[in-house]
mmCIF file of C-alpha atoms and ligand atoms in Angstrom:
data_model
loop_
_atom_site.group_PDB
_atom_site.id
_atom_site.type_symbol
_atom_site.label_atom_id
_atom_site.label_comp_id
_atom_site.label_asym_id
_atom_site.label_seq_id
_atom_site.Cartn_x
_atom_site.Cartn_y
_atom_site.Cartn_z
ATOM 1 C CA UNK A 1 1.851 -15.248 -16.468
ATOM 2 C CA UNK A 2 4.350 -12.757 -17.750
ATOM 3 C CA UNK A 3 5.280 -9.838 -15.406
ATOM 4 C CA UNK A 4 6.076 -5.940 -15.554
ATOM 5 C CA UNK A 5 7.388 -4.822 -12.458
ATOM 6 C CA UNK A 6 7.302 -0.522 -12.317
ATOM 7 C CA UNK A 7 8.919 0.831 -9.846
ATOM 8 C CA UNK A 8 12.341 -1.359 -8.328
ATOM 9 C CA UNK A 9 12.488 0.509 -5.097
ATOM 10 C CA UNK A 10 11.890 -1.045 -1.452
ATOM 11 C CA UNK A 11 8.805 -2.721 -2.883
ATOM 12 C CA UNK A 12 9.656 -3.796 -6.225
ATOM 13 C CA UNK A 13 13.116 -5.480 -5.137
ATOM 14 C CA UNK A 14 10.927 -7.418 -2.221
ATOM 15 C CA UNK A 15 8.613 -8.565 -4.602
ATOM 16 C CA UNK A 16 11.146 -9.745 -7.026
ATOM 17 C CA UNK A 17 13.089 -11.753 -4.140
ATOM 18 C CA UNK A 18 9.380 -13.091 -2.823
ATOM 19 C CA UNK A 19 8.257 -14.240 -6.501
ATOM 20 C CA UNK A 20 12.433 -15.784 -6.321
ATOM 21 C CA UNK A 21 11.660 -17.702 -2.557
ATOM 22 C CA UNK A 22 7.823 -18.731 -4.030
ATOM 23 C CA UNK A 23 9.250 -19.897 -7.144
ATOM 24 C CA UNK A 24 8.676 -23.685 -6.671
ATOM 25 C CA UNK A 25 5.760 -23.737 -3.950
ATOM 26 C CA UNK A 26 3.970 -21.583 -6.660
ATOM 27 C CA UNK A 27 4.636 -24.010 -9.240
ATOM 28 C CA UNK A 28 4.025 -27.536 -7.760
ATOM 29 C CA UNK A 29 1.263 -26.318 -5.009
ATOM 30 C CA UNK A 30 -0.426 -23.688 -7.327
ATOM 31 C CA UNK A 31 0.149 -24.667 -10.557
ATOM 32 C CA UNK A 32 1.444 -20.721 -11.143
ATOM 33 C CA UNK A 33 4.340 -19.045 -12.782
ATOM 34 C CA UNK A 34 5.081 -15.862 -12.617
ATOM 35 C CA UNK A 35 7.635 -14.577 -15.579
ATOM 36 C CA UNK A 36 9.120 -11.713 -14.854
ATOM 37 C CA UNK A 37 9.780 -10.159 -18.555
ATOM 38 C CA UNK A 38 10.084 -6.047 -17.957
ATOM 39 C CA UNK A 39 11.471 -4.065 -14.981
ATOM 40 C CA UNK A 40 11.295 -0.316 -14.981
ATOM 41 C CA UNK A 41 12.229 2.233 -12.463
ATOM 42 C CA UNK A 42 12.897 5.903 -13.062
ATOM 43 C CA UNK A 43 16.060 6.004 -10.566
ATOM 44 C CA UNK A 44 17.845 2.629 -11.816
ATOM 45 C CA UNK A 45 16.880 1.818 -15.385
ATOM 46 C CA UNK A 46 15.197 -0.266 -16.988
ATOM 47 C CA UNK A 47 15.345 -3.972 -18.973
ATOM 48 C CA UNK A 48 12.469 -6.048 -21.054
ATOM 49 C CA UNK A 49 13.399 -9.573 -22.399
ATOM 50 C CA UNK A 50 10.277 -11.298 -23.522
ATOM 51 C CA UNK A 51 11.562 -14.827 -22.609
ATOM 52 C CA UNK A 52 11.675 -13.468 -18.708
ATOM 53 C CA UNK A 53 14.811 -11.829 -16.589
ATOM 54 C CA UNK A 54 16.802 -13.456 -14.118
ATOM 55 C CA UNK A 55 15.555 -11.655 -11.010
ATOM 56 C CA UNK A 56 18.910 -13.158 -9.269
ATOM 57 C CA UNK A 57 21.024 -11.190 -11.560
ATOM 58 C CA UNK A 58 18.694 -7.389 -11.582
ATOM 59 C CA UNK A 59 19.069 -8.061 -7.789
ATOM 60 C CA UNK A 60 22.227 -8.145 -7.431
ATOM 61 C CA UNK A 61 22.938 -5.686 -10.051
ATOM 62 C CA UNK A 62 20.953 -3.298 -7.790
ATOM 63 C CA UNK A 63 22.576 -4.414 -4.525
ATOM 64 C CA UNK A 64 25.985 -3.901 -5.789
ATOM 65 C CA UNK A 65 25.580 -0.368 -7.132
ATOM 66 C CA UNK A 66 24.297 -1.159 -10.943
ATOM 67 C CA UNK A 67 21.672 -0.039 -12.848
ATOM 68 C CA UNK A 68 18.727 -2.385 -14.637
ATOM 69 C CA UNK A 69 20.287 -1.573 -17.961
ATOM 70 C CA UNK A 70 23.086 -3.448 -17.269
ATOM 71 C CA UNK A 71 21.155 -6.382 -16.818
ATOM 72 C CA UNK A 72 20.590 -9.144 -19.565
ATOM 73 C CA UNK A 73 17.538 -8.029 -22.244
ATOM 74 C CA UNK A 74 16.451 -5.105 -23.725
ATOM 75 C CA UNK A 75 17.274 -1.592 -22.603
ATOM 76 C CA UNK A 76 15.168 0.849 -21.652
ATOM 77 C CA UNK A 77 15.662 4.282 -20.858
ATOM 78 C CA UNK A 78 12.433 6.027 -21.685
ATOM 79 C CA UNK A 79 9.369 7.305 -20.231
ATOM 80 C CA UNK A 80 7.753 3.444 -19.652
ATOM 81 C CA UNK A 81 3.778 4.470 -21.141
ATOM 82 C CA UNK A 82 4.577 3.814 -24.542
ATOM 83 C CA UNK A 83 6.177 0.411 -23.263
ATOM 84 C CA UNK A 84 3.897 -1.129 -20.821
ATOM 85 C CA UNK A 85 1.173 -0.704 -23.731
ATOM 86 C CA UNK A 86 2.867 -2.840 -26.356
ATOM 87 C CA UNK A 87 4.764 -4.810 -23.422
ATOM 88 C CA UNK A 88 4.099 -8.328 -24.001
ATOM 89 C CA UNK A 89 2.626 -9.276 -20.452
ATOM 90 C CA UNK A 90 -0.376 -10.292 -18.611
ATOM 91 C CA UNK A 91 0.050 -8.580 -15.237
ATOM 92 C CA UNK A 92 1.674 -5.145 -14.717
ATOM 93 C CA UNK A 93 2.630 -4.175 -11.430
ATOM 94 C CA UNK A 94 2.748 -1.022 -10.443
ATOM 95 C CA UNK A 95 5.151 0.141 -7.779
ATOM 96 C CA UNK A 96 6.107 3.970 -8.342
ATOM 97 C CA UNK A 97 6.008 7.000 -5.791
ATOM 98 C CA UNK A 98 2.797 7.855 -4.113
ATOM 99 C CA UNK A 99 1.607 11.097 -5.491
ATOM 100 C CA UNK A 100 -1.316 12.267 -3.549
ATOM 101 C CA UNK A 101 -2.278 15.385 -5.255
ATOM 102 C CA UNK A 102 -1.652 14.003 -9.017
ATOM 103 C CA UNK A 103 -2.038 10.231 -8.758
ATOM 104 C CA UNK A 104 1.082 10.741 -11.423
ATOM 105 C CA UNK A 105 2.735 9.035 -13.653
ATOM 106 C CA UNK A 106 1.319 6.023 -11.535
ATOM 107 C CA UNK A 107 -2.278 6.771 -13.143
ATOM 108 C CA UNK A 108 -1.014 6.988 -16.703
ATOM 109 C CA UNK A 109 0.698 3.873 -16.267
ATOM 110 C CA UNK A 110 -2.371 2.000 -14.874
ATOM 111 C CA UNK A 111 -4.378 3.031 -17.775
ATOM 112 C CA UNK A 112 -1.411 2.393 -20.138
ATOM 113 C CA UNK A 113 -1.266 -1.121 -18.843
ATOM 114 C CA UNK A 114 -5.453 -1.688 -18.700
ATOM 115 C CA UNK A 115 -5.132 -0.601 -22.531
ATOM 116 C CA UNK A 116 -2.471 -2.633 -23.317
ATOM 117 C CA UNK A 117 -5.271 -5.705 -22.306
ATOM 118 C CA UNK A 118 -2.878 -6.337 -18.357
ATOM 119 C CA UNK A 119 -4.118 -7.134 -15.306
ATOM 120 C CA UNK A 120 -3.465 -4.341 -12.776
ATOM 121 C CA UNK A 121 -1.848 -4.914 -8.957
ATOM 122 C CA UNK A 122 -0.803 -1.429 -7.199
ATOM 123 C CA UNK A 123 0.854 -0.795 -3.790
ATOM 124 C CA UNK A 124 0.388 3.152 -5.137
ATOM 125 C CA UNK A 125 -2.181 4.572 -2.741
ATOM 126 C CA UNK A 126 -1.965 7.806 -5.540
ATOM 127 C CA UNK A 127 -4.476 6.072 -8.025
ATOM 128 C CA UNK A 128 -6.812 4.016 -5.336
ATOM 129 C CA UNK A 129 -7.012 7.764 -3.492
ATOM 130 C CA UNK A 130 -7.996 9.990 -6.468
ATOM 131 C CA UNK A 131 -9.088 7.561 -9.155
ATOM 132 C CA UNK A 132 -10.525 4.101 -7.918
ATOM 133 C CA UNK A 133 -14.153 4.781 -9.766
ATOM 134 C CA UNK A 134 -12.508 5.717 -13.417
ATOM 135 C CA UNK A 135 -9.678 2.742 -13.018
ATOM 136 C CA UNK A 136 -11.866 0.437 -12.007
ATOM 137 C CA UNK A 137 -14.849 0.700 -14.391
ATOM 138 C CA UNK A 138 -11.823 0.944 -16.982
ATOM 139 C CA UNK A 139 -10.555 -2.138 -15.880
ATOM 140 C CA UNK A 140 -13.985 -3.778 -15.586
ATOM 141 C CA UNK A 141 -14.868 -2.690 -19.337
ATOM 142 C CA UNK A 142 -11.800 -4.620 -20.680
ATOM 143 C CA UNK A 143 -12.654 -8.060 -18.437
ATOM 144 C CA UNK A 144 -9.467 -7.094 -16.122
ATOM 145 C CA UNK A 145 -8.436 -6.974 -12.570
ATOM 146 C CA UNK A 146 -7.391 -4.020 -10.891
ATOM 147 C CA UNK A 147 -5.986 -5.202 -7.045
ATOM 148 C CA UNK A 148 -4.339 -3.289 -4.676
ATOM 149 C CA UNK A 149 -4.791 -5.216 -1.715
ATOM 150 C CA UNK A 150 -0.794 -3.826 -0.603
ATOM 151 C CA UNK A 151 -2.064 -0.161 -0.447
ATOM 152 C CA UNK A 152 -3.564 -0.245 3.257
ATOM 153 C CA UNK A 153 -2.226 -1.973 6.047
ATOM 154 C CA UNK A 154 0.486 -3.852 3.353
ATOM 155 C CA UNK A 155 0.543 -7.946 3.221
ATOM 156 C CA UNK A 156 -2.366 -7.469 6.197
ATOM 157 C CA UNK A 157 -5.383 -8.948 4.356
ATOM 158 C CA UNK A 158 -8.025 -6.147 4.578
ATOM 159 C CA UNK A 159 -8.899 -4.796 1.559
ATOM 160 C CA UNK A 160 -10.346 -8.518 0.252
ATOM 161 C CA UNK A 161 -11.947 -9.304 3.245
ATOM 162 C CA UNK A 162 -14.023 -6.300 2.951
ATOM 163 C CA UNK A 163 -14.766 -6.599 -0.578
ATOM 164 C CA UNK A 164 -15.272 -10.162 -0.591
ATOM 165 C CA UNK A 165 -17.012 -10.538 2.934
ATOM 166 C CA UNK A 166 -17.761 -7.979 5.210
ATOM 167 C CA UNK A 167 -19.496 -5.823 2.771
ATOM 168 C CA UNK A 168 -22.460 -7.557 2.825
ATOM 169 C CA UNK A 169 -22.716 -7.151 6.482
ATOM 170 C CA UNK A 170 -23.566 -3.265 6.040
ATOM 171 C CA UNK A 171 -20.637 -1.313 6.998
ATOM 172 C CA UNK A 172 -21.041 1.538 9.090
ATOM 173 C CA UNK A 173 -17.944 3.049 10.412
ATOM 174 C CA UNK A 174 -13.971 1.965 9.902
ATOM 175 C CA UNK A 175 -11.189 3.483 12.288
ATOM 176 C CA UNK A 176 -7.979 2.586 13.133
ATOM 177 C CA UNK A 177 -4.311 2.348 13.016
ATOM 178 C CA UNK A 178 -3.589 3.249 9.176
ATOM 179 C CA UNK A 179 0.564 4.286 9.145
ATOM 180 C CA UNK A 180 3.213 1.881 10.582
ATOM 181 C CA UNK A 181 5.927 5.346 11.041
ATOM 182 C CA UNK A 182 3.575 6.562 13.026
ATOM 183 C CA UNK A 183 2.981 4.636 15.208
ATOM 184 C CA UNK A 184 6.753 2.631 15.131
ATOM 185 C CA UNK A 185 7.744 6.555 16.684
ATOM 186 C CA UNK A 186 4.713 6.814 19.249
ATOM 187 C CA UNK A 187 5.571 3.693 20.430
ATOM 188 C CA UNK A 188 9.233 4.185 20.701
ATOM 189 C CA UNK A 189 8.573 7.662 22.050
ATOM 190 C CA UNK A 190 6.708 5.918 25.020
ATOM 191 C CA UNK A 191 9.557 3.904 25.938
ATOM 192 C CA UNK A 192 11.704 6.990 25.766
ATOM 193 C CA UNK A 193 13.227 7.503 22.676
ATOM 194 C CA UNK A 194 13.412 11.039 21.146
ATOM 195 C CA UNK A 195 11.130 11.808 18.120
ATOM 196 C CA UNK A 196 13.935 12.692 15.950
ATOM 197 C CA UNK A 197 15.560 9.097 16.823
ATOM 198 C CA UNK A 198 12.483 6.916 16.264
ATOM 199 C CA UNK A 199 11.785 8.491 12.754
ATOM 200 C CA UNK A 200 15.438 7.779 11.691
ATOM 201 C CA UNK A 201 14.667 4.138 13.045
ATOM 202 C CA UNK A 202 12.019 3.547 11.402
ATOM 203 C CA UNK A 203 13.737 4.934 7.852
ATOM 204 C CA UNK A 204 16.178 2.570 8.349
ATOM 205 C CA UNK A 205 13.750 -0.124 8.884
ATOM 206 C CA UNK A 206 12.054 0.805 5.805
ATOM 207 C CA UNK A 207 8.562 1.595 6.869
ATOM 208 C CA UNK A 208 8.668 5.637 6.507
ATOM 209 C CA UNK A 209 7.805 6.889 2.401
ATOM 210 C CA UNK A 210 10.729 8.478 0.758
ATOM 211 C CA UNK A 211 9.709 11.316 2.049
ATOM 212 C CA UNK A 212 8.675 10.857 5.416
ATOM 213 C CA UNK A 213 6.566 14.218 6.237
ATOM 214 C CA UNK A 214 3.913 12.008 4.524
ATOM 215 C CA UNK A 215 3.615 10.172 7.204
ATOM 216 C CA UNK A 216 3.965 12.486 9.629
ATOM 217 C CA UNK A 217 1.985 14.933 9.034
ATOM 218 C CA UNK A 218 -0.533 12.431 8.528
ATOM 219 C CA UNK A 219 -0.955 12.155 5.002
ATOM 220 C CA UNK A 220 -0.028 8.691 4.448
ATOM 221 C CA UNK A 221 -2.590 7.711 6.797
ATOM 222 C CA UNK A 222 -5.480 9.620 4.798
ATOM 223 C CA UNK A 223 -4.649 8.146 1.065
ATOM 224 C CA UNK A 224 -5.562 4.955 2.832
ATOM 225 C CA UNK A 225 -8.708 6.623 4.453
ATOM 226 C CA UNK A 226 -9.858 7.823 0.973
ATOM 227 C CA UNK A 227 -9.148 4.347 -0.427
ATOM 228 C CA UNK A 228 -11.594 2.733 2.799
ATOM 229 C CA UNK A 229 -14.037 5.028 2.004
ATOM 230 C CA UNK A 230 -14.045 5.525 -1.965
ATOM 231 C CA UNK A 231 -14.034 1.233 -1.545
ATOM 232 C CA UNK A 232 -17.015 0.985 1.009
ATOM 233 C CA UNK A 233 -18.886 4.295 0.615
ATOM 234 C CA UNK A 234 -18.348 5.335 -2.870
ATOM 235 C CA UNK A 235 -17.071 8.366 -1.877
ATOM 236 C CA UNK A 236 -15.695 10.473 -4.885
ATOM 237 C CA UNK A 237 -13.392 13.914 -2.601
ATOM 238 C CA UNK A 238 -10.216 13.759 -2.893
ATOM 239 C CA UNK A 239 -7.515 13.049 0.100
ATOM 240 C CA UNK A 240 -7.564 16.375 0.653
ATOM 241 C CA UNK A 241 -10.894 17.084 1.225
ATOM 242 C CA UNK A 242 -10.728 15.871 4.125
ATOM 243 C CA UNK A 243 -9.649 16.920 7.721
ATOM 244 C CA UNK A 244 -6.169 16.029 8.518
ATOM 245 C CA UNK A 245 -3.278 16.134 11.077
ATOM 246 C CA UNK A 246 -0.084 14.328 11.829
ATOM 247 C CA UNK A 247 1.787 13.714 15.091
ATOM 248 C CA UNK A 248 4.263 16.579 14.818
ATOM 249 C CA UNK A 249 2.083 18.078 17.875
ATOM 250 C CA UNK A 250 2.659 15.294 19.913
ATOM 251 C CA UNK A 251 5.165 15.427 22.855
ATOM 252 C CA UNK A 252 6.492 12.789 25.165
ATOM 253 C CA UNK A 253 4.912 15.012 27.824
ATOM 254 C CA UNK A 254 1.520 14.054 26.157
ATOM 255 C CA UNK A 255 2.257 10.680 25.551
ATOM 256 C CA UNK A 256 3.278 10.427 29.475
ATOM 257 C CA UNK A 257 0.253 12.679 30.783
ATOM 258 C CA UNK A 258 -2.389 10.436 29.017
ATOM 259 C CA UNK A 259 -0.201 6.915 30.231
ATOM 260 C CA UNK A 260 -1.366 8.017 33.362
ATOM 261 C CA UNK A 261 -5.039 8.338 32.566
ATOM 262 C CA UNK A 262 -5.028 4.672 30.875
ATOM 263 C CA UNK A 263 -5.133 5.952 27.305
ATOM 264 C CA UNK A 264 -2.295 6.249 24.505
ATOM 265 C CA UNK A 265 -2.586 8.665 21.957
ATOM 266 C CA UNK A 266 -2.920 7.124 18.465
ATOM 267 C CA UNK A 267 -2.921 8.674 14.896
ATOM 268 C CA UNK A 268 -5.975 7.379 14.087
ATOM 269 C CA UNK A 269 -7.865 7.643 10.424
ATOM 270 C CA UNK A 270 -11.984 7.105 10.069
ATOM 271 C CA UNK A 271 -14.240 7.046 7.966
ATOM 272 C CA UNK A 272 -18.094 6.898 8.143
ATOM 273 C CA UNK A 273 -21.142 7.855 6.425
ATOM 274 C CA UNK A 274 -23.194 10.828 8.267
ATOM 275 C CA UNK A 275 -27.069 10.737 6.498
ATOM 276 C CA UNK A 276 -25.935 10.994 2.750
ATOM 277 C CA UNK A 277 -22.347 11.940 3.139
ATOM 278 C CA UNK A 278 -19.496 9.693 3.217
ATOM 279 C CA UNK A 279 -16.944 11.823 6.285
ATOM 280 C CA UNK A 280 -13.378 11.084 6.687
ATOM 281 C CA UNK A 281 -10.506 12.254 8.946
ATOM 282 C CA UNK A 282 -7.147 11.536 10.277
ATOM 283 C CA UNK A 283 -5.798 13.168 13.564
ATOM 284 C CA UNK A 284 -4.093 12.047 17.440
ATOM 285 C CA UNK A 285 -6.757 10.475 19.086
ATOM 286 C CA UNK A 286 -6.547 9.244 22.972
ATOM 287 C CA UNK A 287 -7.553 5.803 23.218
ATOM 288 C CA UNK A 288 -8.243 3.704 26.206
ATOM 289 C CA UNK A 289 -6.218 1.205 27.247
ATOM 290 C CA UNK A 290 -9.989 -1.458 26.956
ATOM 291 C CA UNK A 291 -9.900 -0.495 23.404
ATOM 292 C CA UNK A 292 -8.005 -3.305 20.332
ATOM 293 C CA UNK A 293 -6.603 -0.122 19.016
ATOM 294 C CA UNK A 294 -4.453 0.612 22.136
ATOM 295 C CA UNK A 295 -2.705 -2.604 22.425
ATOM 296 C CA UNK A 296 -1.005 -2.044 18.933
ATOM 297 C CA UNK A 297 2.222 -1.512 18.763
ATOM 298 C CA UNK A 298 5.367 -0.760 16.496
ATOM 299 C CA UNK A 299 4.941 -0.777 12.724
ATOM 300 C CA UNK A 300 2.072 -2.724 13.195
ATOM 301 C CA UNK A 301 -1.874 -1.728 12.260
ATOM 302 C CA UNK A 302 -5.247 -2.125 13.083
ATOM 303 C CA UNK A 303 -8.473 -1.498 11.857
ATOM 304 C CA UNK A 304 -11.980 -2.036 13.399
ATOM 305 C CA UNK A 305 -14.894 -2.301 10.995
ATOM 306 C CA UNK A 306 -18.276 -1.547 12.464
ATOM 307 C CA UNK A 307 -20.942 -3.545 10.523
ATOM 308 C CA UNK A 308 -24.206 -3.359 10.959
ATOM 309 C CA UNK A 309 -24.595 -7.319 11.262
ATOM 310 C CA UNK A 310 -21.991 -8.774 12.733
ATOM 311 C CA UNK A 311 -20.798 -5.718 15.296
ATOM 312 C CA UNK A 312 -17.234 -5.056 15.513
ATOM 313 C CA UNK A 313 -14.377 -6.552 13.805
ATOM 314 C CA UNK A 314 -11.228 -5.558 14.751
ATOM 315 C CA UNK A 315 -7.992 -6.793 11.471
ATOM 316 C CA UNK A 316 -4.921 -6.323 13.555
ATOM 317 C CA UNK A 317 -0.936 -7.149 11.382
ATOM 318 C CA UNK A 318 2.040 -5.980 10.298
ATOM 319 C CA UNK A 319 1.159 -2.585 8.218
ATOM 320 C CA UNK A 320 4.411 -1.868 6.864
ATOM 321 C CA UNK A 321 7.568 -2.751 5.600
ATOM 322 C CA UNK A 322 9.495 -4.354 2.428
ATOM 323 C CA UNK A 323 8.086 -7.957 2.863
ATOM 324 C CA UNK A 324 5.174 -7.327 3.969
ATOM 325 C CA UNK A 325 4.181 -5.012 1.192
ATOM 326 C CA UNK A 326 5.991 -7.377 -1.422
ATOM 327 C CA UNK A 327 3.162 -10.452 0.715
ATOM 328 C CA UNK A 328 0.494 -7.711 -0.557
ATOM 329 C CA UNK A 329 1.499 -7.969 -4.369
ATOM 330 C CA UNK A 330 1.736 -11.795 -4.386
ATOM 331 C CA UNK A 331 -2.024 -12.537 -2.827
ATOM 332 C CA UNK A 332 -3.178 -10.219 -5.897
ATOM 333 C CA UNK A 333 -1.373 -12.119 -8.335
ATOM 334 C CA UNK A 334 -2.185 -15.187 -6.832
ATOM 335 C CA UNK A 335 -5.858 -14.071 -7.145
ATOM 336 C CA UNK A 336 -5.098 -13.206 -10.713
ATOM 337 C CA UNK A 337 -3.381 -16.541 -11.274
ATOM 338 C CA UNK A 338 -6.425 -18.160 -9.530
ATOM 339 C CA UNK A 339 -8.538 -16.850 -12.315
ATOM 340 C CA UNK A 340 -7.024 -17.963 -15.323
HETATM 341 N N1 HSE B 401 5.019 4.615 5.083
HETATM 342 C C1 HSE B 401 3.941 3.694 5.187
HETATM 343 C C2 HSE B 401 3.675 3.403 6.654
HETATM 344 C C3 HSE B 401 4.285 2.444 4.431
HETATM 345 O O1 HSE B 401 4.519 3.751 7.481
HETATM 346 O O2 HSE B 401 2.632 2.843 6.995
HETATM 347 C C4 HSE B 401 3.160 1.485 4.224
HETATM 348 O O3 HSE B 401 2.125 2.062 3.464
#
């Protein structure tokens, strides 16, 4: 299968070196390759040669300093809509900026890339948040896939285990653990470390967004919300609709007082239908130490899914981070690959 990869930032490179590492399990165990023939990002450049790039070389042109033009292939340099649609490729993946208010460019390029007759695989939560109904009737209409399972709770398998098995059981309620920052700086913030410190940490670990007062202040944390609930309700409001707030309140004095009740606070995001409504949140929440949710730690997530038939499941894994995201990518195009 031939390859755009939009978007060469944290996520794009570790996709590139995973699809480099997978190359020959992929080929003798799966009977799957994926070409690589179009890499765009707004920040470095971009290069399209049909008969696939060298991810080695882009790589290493990015790691020492250089930009994608520089790289073997065709140039480009423009907006990459008009591209992706005449691209010749069979999957595009789509690895921009999360935009919460306009779901832009990422959106445009989705539908650029469904017209174009490509399979679709996002880790932008943008365009699952405000548009999952339109993209993926759009997607259905032209016989393609539209997979995102990287959005929420990154390589953690969650979003296909809901759509391929626990709906059926009659979902009721999800909450849980949604940002890695978050709750990489509660924890560390527990153990002592000043807030200011632990965000830095976990920049340099790569978990916070670019700009990290999304996931703060909580935002980060409801895109995924809106995708749970726009996935298993239906829900059609936008991110914003709904009640939200970050862990800027949240002192070491709290995090203390609350030790000593046997509860940690948690920035915890929900989702559940009320009657005819589909209700969503994200907010601090104390959480008792007898509770899955308290136990998790670091950059890691959780989510437990209340179903009406089989009680509560509780998805616990890594929820952030450049390999783990990149892990979310490859099980959608290894479903794609699956397919064909
Ligand atoms: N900034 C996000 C987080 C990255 O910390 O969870 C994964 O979506």
């Amino acid at each position: 299968m031939r390859v755009l990869l939009i978007g060469f930032g944290t996520v794009g490179q570790g996709v590139a070196e995973i699809l480099l590492e997978k190359r020959d399990y992929l080929a003798k165990e799966k009977g799957m390759e994926f070409n690589v023939v179009g890499i765009f990002d707004k920040e470095l450049g971009g290069v399209y040669r049909p008969q696939g790039i060298n991810l080695e070389e882009a790589l290493e042109t990015i790691h020492s300093g250089g930009n994608l033009t520089q790289v073997h292939g065709e140039s480009l340099d423009e907006d990459p809509s008009g591209f992706i649609q005449k691209a010749e490729a069979e999957v595009m993946v789509e690895m921009t900026y999360t935009d919460l208010k306009t779901a832009q460019p990422a959106t445009s390029y989705i539908r650029a890339a469904l017209d174009g007759n490509m399979h679709v695989v996002t880790t932008n939560k943008g365009p699952v948040a405000l548009n999952y109904k339109d993209l993926s009737i759009h997607a259905a209409e032209n016989g393609l896939e539209f997979l995102f399972e990287g959005t929420v709770m990154s390589g953690t398998p969650l979003i296909s285990v809901i759509q391929e098995n626990l709906i059926s059981s009659h979902i009721r309620e999800v909450k849980g653990i949604l940002n890695g920052t978050t709750n990489y700086i509660l924890s560390r913030m527990e153990e002592g470390l000043s807030y200011q410190k632990a965000l830095e940490k976990s920049q340099e670990l790569g978990y916070a967004e670019a700009q990290p007062e999304a996931d703060v202040r909580g935002w980060d944390a409801l895109a995924k919300v809106s995708i749970l609930a726009n996935v298993i309700f239906g829900a059609n409001r936008k991110p914003f609709d709904y009640p939200c707030e970050g862990i800027t309140e949240v002192s070491a004095n709290d995090l203390i007082r609350v030790k000593d009740q046997g509860k940690r606070i948690k920035l915890i995001g929900k989702t559940w239908m009320e009657g005819n409504f589909v209700k969503a949140s994200v907010g601090p929440e104390e959480i008792d130490f007898t509770h899955p949710l308290a136990g998790v730690k670091g950059a890691f997530n959780a989510l437990t899914i209340t179903t009406e038939d089989v009680g509560e499941v509780t998805i616990v894994g890594p929820g952030a981070g450049q390999r783990e995201s990149a892990y979310g990518v490859l099980r959608d195009l290894m479903a794609i690959g699956g397919k064909q």
